[in-house]
């Protein structure tokens, strides 16, 4: 197999099987600078990188809604960050998929949740750039006459359809299983074993002159709020499908919520950083 993104995919498999210590040398300078998230309960517990939902006394904190005001261009710049964690995260999945699947770029898009809700906008980004934590993705926000729930996606778009919203959904654990068997990665077919799937999803609300998002996990309260907005913005005959797709995207991918930095939404793609992780 040829080298991709500065590392050899065979080495990626070997280090994956070797464990956390080996992965440190694999990603090198691409590791995030933040202290890694530790979880005594589950290897893929994302809770510690989310904003707190309650104060130290147990009182619930209000959910923070970020708002970005659009100008006439309707363009938005979205930075990508790589929080350091003690488990294989979204960044690592992207690297493994791209290395063994022999693709170098993914699609980032803003699209209506309604499968028939009109076109969105998209741009292609190098996986290496996303994984470095230095990417700043520029997108044109689709026009909307009223607050409308939409999705911010990252997906594989080999057929160059310019869309992510209807692509296959696969849980991160199921994607990683392809690499667990020491003999299997060598036998993976880049065409058959790496289908077009969605790697990241966050819901946003697009209005006539703004984009808004919530900086918290997808709680039942947030689900109800977004479903109500869908009912107001999407024709009845299509609203049911849009709500079903929202639920499927959130349940299957469980992506980190968008954060806010300098007034902009930020995509978080957690990446393994063994430094400081518990051992034994």
GROMACS .gro file of C-alpha atoms in nm:
model
  280
    1UNK     CA    1   0.000   0.000   0.000
    2UNK     CA    2   0.128   0.345  -0.084
    3UNK     CA    3   0.193   0.620   0.170
    4UNK     CA    4  -0.084   0.869   0.248
    5UNK     CA    5  -0.072   1.191   0.454
    6UNK     CA    6   0.293   1.135   0.547
    7UNK     CA    7   0.239   0.796   0.714
    8UNK     CA    8   0.224   0.446   0.576
    9UNK     CA    9  -0.112   0.274   0.614
   10UNK     CA   10   0.057  -0.055   0.707
   11UNK     CA   11   0.229   0.127   0.991
   12UNK     CA   12  -0.108   0.272   1.091
   13UNK     CA   13  -0.248  -0.079   1.127
   14UNK     CA   14   0.054  -0.201   1.323
   15UNK     CA   15   0.041   0.092   1.561
   16UNK     CA   16  -0.333   0.057   1.601
   17UNK     CA   17  -0.283  -0.302   1.710
   18UNK     CA   18   0.009  -0.206   1.934
   19UNK     CA   19  -0.209   0.028   2.139
   20UNK     CA   20  -0.200   0.386   2.261
   21UNK     CA   21   0.178   0.414   2.302
   22UNK     CA   22   0.238   0.336   1.936
   23UNK     CA   23  -0.030   0.574   1.813
   24UNK     CA   24   0.153   0.866   1.974
   25UNK     CA   25   0.434   0.838   1.721
   26UNK     CA   26   0.189   0.785   1.436
   27UNK     CA   27   0.021   1.123   1.470
   28UNK     CA   28   0.323   1.318   1.600
   29UNK     CA   29   0.276   1.693   1.562
   30UNK     CA   30  -0.087   1.646   1.457
   31UNK     CA   31  -0.191   1.575   1.815
   32UNK     CA   32  -0.396   1.845   1.986
   33UNK     CA   33  -0.240   2.060   2.258
   34UNK     CA   34  -0.525   2.040   2.507
   35UNK     CA   35  -0.507   1.801   2.801
   36UNK     CA   36  -0.664   1.469   2.703
   37UNK     CA   37  -1.007   1.372   2.821
   38UNK     CA   38  -1.004   1.088   3.072
   39UNK     CA   39  -1.297   0.865   3.153
   40UNK     CA   40  -1.295   0.596   3.422
   41UNK     CA   41  -1.619   0.453   3.283
   42UNK     CA   42  -1.597   0.414   2.905
   43UNK     CA   43  -1.319   0.435   2.649
   44UNK     CA   44  -1.532   0.644   2.413
   45UNK     CA   45  -1.708   0.868   2.664
   46UNK     CA   46  -1.739   1.211   2.500
   47UNK     CA   47  -1.902   1.379   2.801
   48UNK     CA   48  -1.589   1.545   2.935
   49UNK     CA   49  -1.533   1.750   2.619
   50UNK     CA   50  -1.888   1.888   2.625
   51UNK     CA   51  -1.982   2.204   2.816
   52UNK     CA   52  -2.108   2.128   3.167
   53UNK     CA   53  -2.484   2.095   3.200
   54UNK     CA   54  -2.487   2.179   3.573
   55UNK     CA   55  -2.282   2.371   3.824
   56UNK     CA   56  -2.096   2.209   4.113
   57UNK     CA   57  -2.412   2.224   4.326
   58UNK     CA   58  -2.611   2.032   4.067
   59UNK     CA   59  -2.812   2.328   3.942
   60UNK     CA   60  -2.880   2.304   3.568
   61UNK     CA   61  -2.702   2.563   3.358
   62UNK     CA   62  -2.887   2.735   3.074
   63UNK     CA   63  -2.799   2.602   2.730
   64UNK     CA   64  -2.589   2.853   2.540
   65UNK     CA   65  -2.700   2.931   2.188
   66UNK     CA   66  -2.434   3.074   1.961
   67UNK     CA   67  -2.534   3.313   1.683
   68UNK     CA   68  -2.334   3.420   1.379
   69UNK     CA   69  -2.468   3.715   1.182
   70UNK     CA   70  -2.447   3.676   0.806
   71UNK     CA   71  -2.360   3.959   0.568
   72UNK     CA   72  -2.476   3.989   0.207
   73UNK     CA   73  -2.232   3.720   0.093
   74UNK     CA   74  -2.389   3.468   0.335
   75UNK     CA   75  -2.045   3.314   0.378
   76UNK     CA   76  -1.928   3.164   0.705
   77UNK     CA   77  -1.581   3.047   0.810
   78UNK     CA   78  -1.584   2.746   1.040
   79UNK     CA   79  -1.261   2.648   1.219
   80UNK     CA   80  -1.186   2.283   1.298
   81UNK     CA   81  -1.022   2.183   1.626
   82UNK     CA   82  -0.886   1.849   1.751
   83UNK     CA   83  -0.959   1.801   2.125
   84UNK     CA   84  -0.714   1.553   2.278
   85UNK     CA   85  -0.885   1.245   2.418
   86UNK     CA   86  -0.795   0.898   2.550
   87UNK     CA   87  -0.985   0.700   2.289
   88UNK     CA   88  -1.008   0.672   1.912
   89UNK     CA   89  -1.213   0.969   1.801
   90UNK     CA   90  -1.352   1.118   1.482
   91UNK     CA   91  -1.012   1.246   1.366
   92UNK     CA   92  -0.858   0.900   1.399
   93UNK     CA   93  -1.144   0.736   1.212
   94UNK     CA   94  -1.098   0.982   0.926
   95UNK     CA   95  -0.724   0.908   0.908
   96UNK     CA   96  -0.772   0.530   0.912
   97UNK     CA   97  -1.055   0.538   0.657
   98UNK     CA   98  -0.865   0.768   0.421
   99UNK     CA   99  -0.536   0.580   0.454
  100UNK     CA  100  -0.679   0.235   0.383
  101UNK     CA  101  -0.958   0.357   0.155
  102UNK     CA  102  -0.712   0.555  -0.058
  103UNK     CA  103  -0.896   0.886  -0.061
  104UNK     CA  104  -0.747   1.220   0.034
  105UNK     CA  105  -1.043   1.454   0.072
  106UNK     CA  106  -1.389   1.469   0.221
  107UNK     CA  107  -1.691   1.691   0.168
  108UNK     CA  108  -1.801   1.950   0.424
  109UNK     CA  109  -2.154   2.078   0.369
  110UNK     CA  110  -2.446   2.276   0.506
  111UNK     CA  111  -2.773   2.121   0.390
  112UNK     CA  112  -3.142   2.105   0.483
  113UNK     CA  113  -3.238   1.799   0.688
  114UNK     CA  114  -3.536   1.747   0.462
  115UNK     CA  115  -3.412   1.509   0.187
  116UNK     CA  116  -3.620   1.706  -0.064
  117UNK     CA  117  -3.556   2.047   0.088
  118UNK     CA  118  -3.348   2.205  -0.185
  119UNK     CA  119  -2.975   2.228  -0.240
  120UNK     CA  120  -2.723   2.314   0.024
  121UNK     CA  121  -2.363   2.427  -0.019
  122UNK     CA  122  -2.042   2.231   0.009
  123UNK     CA  123  -1.665   2.240  -0.024
  124UNK     CA  124  -1.394   1.975  -0.045
  125UNK     CA  125  -1.126   1.963   0.224
  126UNK     CA  126  -0.811   1.753   0.252
  127UNK     CA  127  -0.827   1.495   0.532
  128UNK     CA  128  -0.472   1.590   0.628
  129UNK     CA  129  -0.581   1.951   0.675
  130UNK     CA  130  -0.880   1.854   0.888
  131UNK     CA  131  -0.668   1.623   1.100
  132UNK     CA  132  -0.404   1.888   1.169
  133UNK     CA  133  -0.654   2.109   1.353
  134UNK     CA  134  -0.566   2.406   1.132
  135UNK     CA  135  -0.853   2.385   0.883
  136UNK     CA  136  -1.086   2.682   0.841
  137UNK     CA  137  -1.375   2.576   0.619
  138UNK     CA  138  -1.558   2.844   0.420
  139UNK     CA  139  -1.917   2.776   0.314
  140UNK     CA  140  -2.202   2.977   0.169
  141UNK     CA  141  -2.509   2.938   0.388
  142UNK     CA  142  -2.824   2.838   0.196
  143UNK     CA  143  -3.095   3.104   0.176
  144UNK     CA  144  -3.383   3.069   0.422
  145UNK     CA  145  -3.683   3.297   0.476
  146UNK     CA  146  -3.747   3.165   0.829
  147UNK     CA  147  -3.548   2.980   1.100
  148UNK     CA  148  -3.488   2.637   0.949
  149UNK     CA  149  -3.299   2.343   1.104
  150UNK     CA  150  -3.018   2.225   0.878
  151UNK     CA  151  -2.711   2.008   0.915
  152UNK     CA  152  -2.337   2.071   0.911
  153UNK     CA  153  -2.187   1.752   0.767
  154UNK     CA  154  -1.855   1.584   0.688
  155UNK     CA  155  -1.876   1.284   0.457
  156UNK     CA  156  -1.699   1.080   0.194
  157UNK     CA  157  -1.828   1.190  -0.147
  158UNK     CA  158  -1.635   0.980  -0.395
  159UNK     CA  159  -1.907   1.014  -0.660
  160UNK     CA  160  -1.882   1.395  -0.628
  161UNK     CA  161  -2.252   1.452  -0.576
  162UNK     CA  162  -2.180   1.756  -0.359
  163UNK     CA  163  -2.410   1.633  -0.081
  164UNK     CA  164  -2.383   1.445   0.250
  165UNK     CA  165  -2.734   1.442   0.395
  166UNK     CA  166  -2.858   1.116   0.240
  167UNK     CA  167  -2.539   0.912   0.268
  168UNK     CA  168  -2.511   0.596   0.476
  169UNK     CA  169  -2.485   0.621   0.856
  170UNK     CA  170  -2.246   0.390   1.043
  171UNK     CA  171  -2.158   0.402   1.413
  172UNK     CA  172  -1.794   0.488   1.487
  173UNK     CA  173  -1.745   0.155   1.670
  174UNK     CA  174  -1.863  -0.039   1.365
  175UNK     CA  175  -1.628   0.159   1.140
  176UNK     CA  176  -1.331   0.084   1.366
  177UNK     CA  177  -1.408  -0.290   1.371
  178UNK     CA  178  -1.268  -0.314   1.018
  179UNK     CA  179  -0.921  -0.256   1.162
  180UNK     CA  180  -0.937  -0.481   1.471
  181UNK     CA  181  -0.833  -0.806   1.303
  182UNK     CA  182  -0.454  -0.801   1.239
  183UNK     CA  183  -0.502  -0.978   0.904
  184UNK     CA  184  -0.804  -0.788   0.781
  185UNK     CA  185  -0.685  -0.436   0.685
  186UNK     CA  186  -0.447  -0.577   0.423
  187UNK     CA  187  -0.744  -0.746   0.257
  188UNK     CA  188  -0.981  -0.450   0.261
  189UNK     CA  189  -1.098  -0.335  -0.080
  190UNK     CA  190  -1.075   0.046  -0.112
  191UNK     CA  191  -1.384   0.043  -0.332
  192UNK     CA  192  -1.613  -0.212  -0.163
  193UNK     CA  193  -1.511  -0.179   0.203
  194UNK     CA  194  -1.509   0.201   0.226
  195UNK     CA  195  -1.856   0.320   0.117
  196UNK     CA  196  -1.969   0.680   0.111
  197UNK     CA  197  -2.068   0.751   0.473
  198UNK     CA  198  -2.123   1.049   0.702
  199UNK     CA  199  -1.838   1.106   0.950
  200UNK     CA  200  -1.968   1.412   1.134
  201UNK     CA  201  -2.301   1.585   1.190
  202UNK     CA  202  -2.413   1.886   1.392
  203UNK     CA  203  -2.754   2.050   1.366
  204UNK     CA  204  -2.772   2.425   1.310
  205UNK     CA  205  -3.055   2.670   1.254
  206UNK     CA  206  -3.036   2.889   0.944
  207UNK     CA  207  -3.237   3.210   0.934
  208UNK     CA  208  -3.270   3.499   0.691
  209UNK     CA  209  -2.958   3.671   0.829
  210UNK     CA  210  -2.797   3.436   1.081
  211UNK     CA  211  -2.677   3.088   1.173
  212UNK     CA  212  -2.730   2.960   1.527
  213UNK     CA  213  -2.627   2.646   1.715
  214UNK     CA  214  -2.643   2.509   2.067
  215UNK     CA  215  -2.327   2.433   2.265
  216UNK     CA  216  -2.447   2.122   2.442
  217UNK     CA  217  -2.535   1.759   2.390
  218UNK     CA  218  -2.852   1.667   2.208
  219UNK     CA  219  -3.085   1.658   2.508
  220UNK     CA  220  -3.454   1.574   2.497
  221UNK     CA  221  -3.529   1.945   2.538
  222UNK     CA  222  -3.312   2.035   2.240
  223UNK     CA  223  -3.466   1.757   2.035
  224UNK     CA  224  -3.813   1.894   2.106
  225UNK     CA  225  -3.704   2.249   2.018
  226UNK     CA  226  -3.558   2.148   1.682
  227UNK     CA  227  -3.851   1.924   1.596
  228UNK     CA  228  -4.087   2.216   1.659
  229UNK     CA  229  -3.880   2.436   1.427
  230UNK     CA  230  -3.895   2.165   1.159
  231UNK     CA  231  -4.275   2.157   1.189
  232UNK     CA  232  -4.286   2.534   1.137
  233UNK     CA  233  -4.039   2.551   0.848
  234UNK     CA  234  -4.091   2.229   0.650
  235UNK     CA  235  -4.409   2.126   0.465
  236UNK     CA  236  -4.604   1.866   0.661
  237UNK     CA  237  -4.557   1.592   0.403
  238UNK     CA  238  -4.177   1.622   0.439
  239UNK     CA  239  -4.140   1.719   0.806
  240UNK     CA  240  -4.171   1.360   0.930
  241UNK     CA  241  -3.878   1.245   0.717
  242UNK     CA  242  -3.667   1.543   0.828
  243UNK     CA  243  -3.728   1.463   1.196
  244UNK     CA  244  -3.651   1.094   1.143
  245UNK     CA  245  -3.325   1.185   0.971
  246UNK     CA  246  -3.231   1.423   1.253
  247UNK     CA  247  -3.282   1.149   1.512
  248UNK     CA  248  -3.087   0.894   1.308
  249UNK     CA  249  -2.793   1.129   1.255
  250UNK     CA  250  -2.771   1.222   1.624
  251UNK     CA  251  -2.815   0.868   1.753
  252UNK     CA  252  -2.575   0.700   1.510
  253UNK     CA  253  -2.290   0.951   1.499
  254UNK     CA  254  -2.309   1.120   1.842
  255UNK     CA  255  -2.066   1.385   1.715
  256UNK     CA  256  -1.927   1.646   1.952
  257UNK     CA  257  -2.148   1.956   1.960
  258UNK     CA  258  -2.035   2.277   1.798
  259UNK     CA  259  -1.846   2.518   2.021
  260UNK     CA  260  -1.805   2.893   1.983
  261UNK     CA  261  -1.472   3.068   1.939
  262UNK     CA  262  -1.452   3.436   1.843
  263UNK     CA  263  -1.821   3.435   1.756
  264UNK     CA  264  -1.794   3.145   1.510
  265UNK     CA  265  -1.911   2.785   1.532
  266UNK     CA  266  -1.621   2.540   1.567
  267UNK     CA  267  -1.618   2.176   1.455
  268UNK     CA  268  -1.454   1.944   1.710
  269UNK     CA  269  -1.301   1.619   1.582
  270UNK     CA  270  -1.159   1.444   1.891
  271UNK     CA  271  -0.826   1.271   1.841
  272UNK     CA  272  -0.629   1.023   2.049
  273UNK     CA  273  -0.340   1.175   2.246
  274UNK     CA  274  -0.186   0.913   2.478
  275UNK     CA  275   0.011   1.171   2.679
  276UNK     CA  276  -0.143   1.183   3.023
  277UNK     CA  277  -0.387   0.898   2.962
  278UNK     CA  278  -0.429   0.638   3.237
  279UNK     CA  279  -0.231   0.316   3.194
  280UNK     CA  280  -0.293  -0.037   3.304
   0.00000   0.00000   0.00000
